[in-house]
GROMACS .gro file of C-alpha atoms in nm:
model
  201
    1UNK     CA    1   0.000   0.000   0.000
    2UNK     CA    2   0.138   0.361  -0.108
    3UNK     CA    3   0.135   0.585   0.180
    4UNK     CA    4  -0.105   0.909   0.141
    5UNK     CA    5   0.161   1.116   0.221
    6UNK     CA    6   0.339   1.056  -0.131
    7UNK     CA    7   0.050   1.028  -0.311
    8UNK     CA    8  -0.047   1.400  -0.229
    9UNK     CA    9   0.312   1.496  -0.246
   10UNK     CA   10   0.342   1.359  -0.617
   11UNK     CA   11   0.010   1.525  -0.679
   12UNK     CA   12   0.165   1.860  -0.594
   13UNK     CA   13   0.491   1.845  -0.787
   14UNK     CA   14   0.257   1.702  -1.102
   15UNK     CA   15   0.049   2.011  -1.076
   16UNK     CA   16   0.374   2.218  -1.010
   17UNK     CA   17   0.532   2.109  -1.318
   18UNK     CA   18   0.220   2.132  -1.545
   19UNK     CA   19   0.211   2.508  -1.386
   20UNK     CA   20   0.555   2.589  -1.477
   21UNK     CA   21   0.482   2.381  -1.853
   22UNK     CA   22   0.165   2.614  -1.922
   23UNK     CA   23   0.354   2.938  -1.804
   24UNK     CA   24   0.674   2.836  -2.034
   25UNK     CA   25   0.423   2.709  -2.303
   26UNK     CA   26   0.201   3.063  -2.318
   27UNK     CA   27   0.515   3.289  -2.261
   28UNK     CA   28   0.664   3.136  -2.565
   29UNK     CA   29   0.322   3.200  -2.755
   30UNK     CA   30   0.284   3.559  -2.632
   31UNK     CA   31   0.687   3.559  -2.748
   32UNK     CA   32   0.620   3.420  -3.074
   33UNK     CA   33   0.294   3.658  -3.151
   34UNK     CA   34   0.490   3.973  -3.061
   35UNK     CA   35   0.735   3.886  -3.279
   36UNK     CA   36   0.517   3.850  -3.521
   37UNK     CA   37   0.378   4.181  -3.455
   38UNK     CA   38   0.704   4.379  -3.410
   39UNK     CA   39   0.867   4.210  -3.723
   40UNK     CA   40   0.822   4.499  -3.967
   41UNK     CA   41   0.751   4.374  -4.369
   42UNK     CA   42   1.025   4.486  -4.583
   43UNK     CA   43   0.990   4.681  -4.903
   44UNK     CA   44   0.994   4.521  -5.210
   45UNK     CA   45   1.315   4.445  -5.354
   46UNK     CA   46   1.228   4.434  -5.701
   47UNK     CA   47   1.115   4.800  -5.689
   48UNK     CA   48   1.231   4.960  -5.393
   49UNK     CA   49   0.938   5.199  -5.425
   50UNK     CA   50   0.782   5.417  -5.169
   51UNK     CA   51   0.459   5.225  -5.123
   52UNK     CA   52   0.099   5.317  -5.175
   53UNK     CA   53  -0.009   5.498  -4.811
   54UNK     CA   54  -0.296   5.755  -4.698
   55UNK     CA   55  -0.273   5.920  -4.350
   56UNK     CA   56  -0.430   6.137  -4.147
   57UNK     CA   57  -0.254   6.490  -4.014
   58UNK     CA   58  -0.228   6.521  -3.686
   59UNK     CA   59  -0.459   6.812  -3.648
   60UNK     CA   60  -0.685   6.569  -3.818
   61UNK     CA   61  -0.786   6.808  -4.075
   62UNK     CA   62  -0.654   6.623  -4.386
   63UNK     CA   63  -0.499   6.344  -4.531
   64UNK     CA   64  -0.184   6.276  -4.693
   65UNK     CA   65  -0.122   6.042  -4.928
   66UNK     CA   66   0.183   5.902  -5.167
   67UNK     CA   67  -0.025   6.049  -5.437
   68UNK     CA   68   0.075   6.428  -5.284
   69UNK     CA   69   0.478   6.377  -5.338
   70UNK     CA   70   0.446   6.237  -5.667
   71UNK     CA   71   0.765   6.400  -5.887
   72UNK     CA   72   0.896   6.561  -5.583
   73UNK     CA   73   1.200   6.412  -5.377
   74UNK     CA   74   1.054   6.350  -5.007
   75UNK     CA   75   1.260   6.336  -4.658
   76UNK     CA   76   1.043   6.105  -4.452
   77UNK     CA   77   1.119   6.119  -4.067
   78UNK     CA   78   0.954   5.906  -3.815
   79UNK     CA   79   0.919   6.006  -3.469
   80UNK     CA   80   0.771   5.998  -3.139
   81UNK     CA   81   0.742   6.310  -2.889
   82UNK     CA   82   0.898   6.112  -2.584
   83UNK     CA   83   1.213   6.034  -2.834
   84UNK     CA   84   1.494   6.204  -2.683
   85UNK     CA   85   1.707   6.201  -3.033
   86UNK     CA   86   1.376   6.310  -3.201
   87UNK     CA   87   1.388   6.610  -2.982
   88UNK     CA   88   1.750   6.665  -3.064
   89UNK     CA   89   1.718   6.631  -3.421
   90UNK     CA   90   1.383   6.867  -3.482
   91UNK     CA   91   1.540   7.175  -3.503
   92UNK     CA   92   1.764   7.057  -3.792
   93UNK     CA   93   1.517   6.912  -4.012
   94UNK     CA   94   1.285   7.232  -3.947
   95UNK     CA   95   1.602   7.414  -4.076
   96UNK     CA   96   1.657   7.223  -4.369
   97UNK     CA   97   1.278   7.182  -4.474
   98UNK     CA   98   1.299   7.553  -4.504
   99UNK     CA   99   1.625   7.567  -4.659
  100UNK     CA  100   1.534   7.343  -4.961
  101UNK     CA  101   1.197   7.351  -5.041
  102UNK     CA  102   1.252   7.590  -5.274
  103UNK     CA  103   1.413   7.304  -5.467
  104UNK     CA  104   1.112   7.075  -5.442
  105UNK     CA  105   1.237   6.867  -5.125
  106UNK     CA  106   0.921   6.752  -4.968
  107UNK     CA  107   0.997   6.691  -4.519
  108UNK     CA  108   0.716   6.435  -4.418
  109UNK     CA  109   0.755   6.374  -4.021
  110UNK     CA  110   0.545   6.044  -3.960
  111UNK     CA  111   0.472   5.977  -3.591
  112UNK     CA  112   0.429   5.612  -3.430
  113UNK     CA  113   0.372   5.501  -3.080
  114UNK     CA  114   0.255   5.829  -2.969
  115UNK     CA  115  -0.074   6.046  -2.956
  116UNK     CA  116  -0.171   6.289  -3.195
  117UNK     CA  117  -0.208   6.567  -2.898
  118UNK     CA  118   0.169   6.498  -2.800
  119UNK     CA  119   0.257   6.499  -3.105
  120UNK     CA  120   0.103   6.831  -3.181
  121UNK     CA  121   0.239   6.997  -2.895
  122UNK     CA  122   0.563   6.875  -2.939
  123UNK     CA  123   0.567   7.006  -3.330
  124UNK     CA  124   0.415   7.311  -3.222
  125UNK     CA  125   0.685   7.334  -2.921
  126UNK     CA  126   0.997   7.339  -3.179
  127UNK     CA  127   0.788   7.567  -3.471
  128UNK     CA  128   0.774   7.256  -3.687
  129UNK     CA  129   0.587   7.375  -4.017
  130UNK     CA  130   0.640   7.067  -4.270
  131UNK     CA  131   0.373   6.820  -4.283
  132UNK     CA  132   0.296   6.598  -4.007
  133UNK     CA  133   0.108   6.244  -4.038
  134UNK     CA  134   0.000   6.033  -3.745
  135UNK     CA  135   0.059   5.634  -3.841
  136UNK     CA  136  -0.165   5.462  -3.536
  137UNK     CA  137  -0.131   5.115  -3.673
  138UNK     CA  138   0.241   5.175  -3.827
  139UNK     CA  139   0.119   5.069  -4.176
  140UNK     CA  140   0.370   5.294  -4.338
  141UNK     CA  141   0.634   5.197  -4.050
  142UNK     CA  142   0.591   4.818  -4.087
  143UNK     CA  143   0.593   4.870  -4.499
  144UNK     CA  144   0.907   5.039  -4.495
  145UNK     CA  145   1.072   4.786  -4.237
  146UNK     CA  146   1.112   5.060  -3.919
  147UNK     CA  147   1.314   4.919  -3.669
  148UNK     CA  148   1.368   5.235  -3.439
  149UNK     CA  149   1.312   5.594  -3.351
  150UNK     CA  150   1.390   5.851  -3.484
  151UNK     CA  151   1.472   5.698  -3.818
  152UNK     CA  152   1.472   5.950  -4.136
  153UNK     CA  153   1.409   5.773  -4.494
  154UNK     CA  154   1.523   5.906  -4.858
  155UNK     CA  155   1.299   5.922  -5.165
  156UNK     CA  156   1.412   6.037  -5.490
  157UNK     CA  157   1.137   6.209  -5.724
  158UNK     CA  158   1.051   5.850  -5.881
  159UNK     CA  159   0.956   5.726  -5.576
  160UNK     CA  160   1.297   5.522  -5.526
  161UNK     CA  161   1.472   5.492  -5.195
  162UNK     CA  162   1.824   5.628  -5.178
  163UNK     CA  163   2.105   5.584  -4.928
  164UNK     CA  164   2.473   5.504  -4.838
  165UNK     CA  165   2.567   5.134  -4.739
  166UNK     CA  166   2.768   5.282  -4.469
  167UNK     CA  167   2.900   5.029  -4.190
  168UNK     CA  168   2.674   5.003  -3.882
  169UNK     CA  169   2.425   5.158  -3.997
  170UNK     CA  170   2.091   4.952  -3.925
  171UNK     CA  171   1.756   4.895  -4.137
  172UNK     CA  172   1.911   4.752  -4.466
  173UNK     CA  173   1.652   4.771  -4.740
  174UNK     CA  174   1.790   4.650  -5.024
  175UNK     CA  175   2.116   4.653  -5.219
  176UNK     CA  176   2.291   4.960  -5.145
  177UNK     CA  177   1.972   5.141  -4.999
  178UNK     CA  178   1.923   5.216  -4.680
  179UNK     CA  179   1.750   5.487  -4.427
  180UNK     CA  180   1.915   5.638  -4.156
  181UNK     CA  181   1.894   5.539  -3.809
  182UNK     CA  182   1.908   5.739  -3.501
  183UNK     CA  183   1.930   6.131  -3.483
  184UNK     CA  184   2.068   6.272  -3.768
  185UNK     CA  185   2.364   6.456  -3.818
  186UNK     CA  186   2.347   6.781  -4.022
  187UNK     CA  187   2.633   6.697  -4.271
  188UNK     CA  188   2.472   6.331  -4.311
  189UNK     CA  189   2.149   6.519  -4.388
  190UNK     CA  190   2.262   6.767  -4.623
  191UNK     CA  191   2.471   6.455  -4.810
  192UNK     CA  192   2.137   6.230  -4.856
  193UNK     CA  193   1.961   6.511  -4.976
  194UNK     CA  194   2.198   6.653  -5.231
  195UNK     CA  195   2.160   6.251  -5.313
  196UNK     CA  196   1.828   6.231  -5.377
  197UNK     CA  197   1.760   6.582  -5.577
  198UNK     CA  198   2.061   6.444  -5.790
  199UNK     CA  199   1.869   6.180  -5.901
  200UNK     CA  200   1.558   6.362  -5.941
  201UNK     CA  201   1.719   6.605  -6.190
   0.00000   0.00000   0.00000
């Protein structure tokens, strides 16, 4: 005869174990789905085109849409108003927005993981004046293969991406093309610009 005592203390470590298997077993779903989620799609090889998008402005008052920078080369920046570099880097790209839109340089500052009243006052806070788009399910972000913030994307006036292939630089697109990760320097900025309206002559 097996004594009671065992029996009940088997019982327990069975039902510890098939605790600790369900925890493993759902953190490793919940793992697996946000993966899912946070791996971004990556743009097209083949064309390297800035996809099809429409978005909504953050004062809500229009959208914007691919259509609107057709012919024109386009700086697109994302960012988020709790982004320290994003804060660092405003002032430049207001700067250069205003510097070279007189050559047909489109700024488009996309915003993800934020609100569109943050975002507002933080545009409004550093006399941002180039269009602003709010991206609340990061459509555009996942298209073009985000993978941090601030990152700042070129677009020549065919719709092409442009870039360096410059060592440690993350978010590879394709070949040789690439966006720019992090806060952006000014010469860096200048360089991928002079890039893209090069191209678009």
């Amino acid at each position: 005869m097996i004594p009671s005592g065992y029996v009940d203390a088997r019982r327990k470590r069975t039902s510890s174990l098939t605790k600790v298997a369900v925890a493993v077993a759902a953190m490793l779903l919940i793992a697996s789905i946000a993966y899912g989620v946070t791996q971004p799609a990556r743009i097209d090889p083949a064309s390297r085109s800035l996809p099809e998008f429409t978005l909504t402005t953050l004062d809500g008052e229009r959208t914007i849409s691919r259509a609107d920078f057709a012919g024109r080369p386009l700086v697109i920046n994302f960012w988020a108003s709790w982004c320290i570099p994003c804060r660092d880097e405003a002032p430049l790209l207001e700067r250069k927005w205003r510097e070279y839109r007189d050559e047909g340089v489109v700024f488009l500052g996309v915003v993800v993981k934020d609100t569109p009243k943050d975002a507002l006052a933080f545009a409004r806070s550093h006399d941002l004046t180039y269009p602003m788009v709010w991206d609340p399910d990061q459509t555009l972000a996942k298209a073009l293969g985000l993978v941090g913030l601030p990152q700042t994307f070129f677009v020549d006036a065919s719709g092409r991406f442009k870039g360096d292939a410059t060592e440690g630089r993350a978010g590879a697109l394709a070949g040789d093309d690439i966006p720019t990760l992090g806060a952006i320097e000014e010469d860096e900025l200048e360089r991928q610009i002079a890039r893209i309206l090069e191209t678009s002559s």
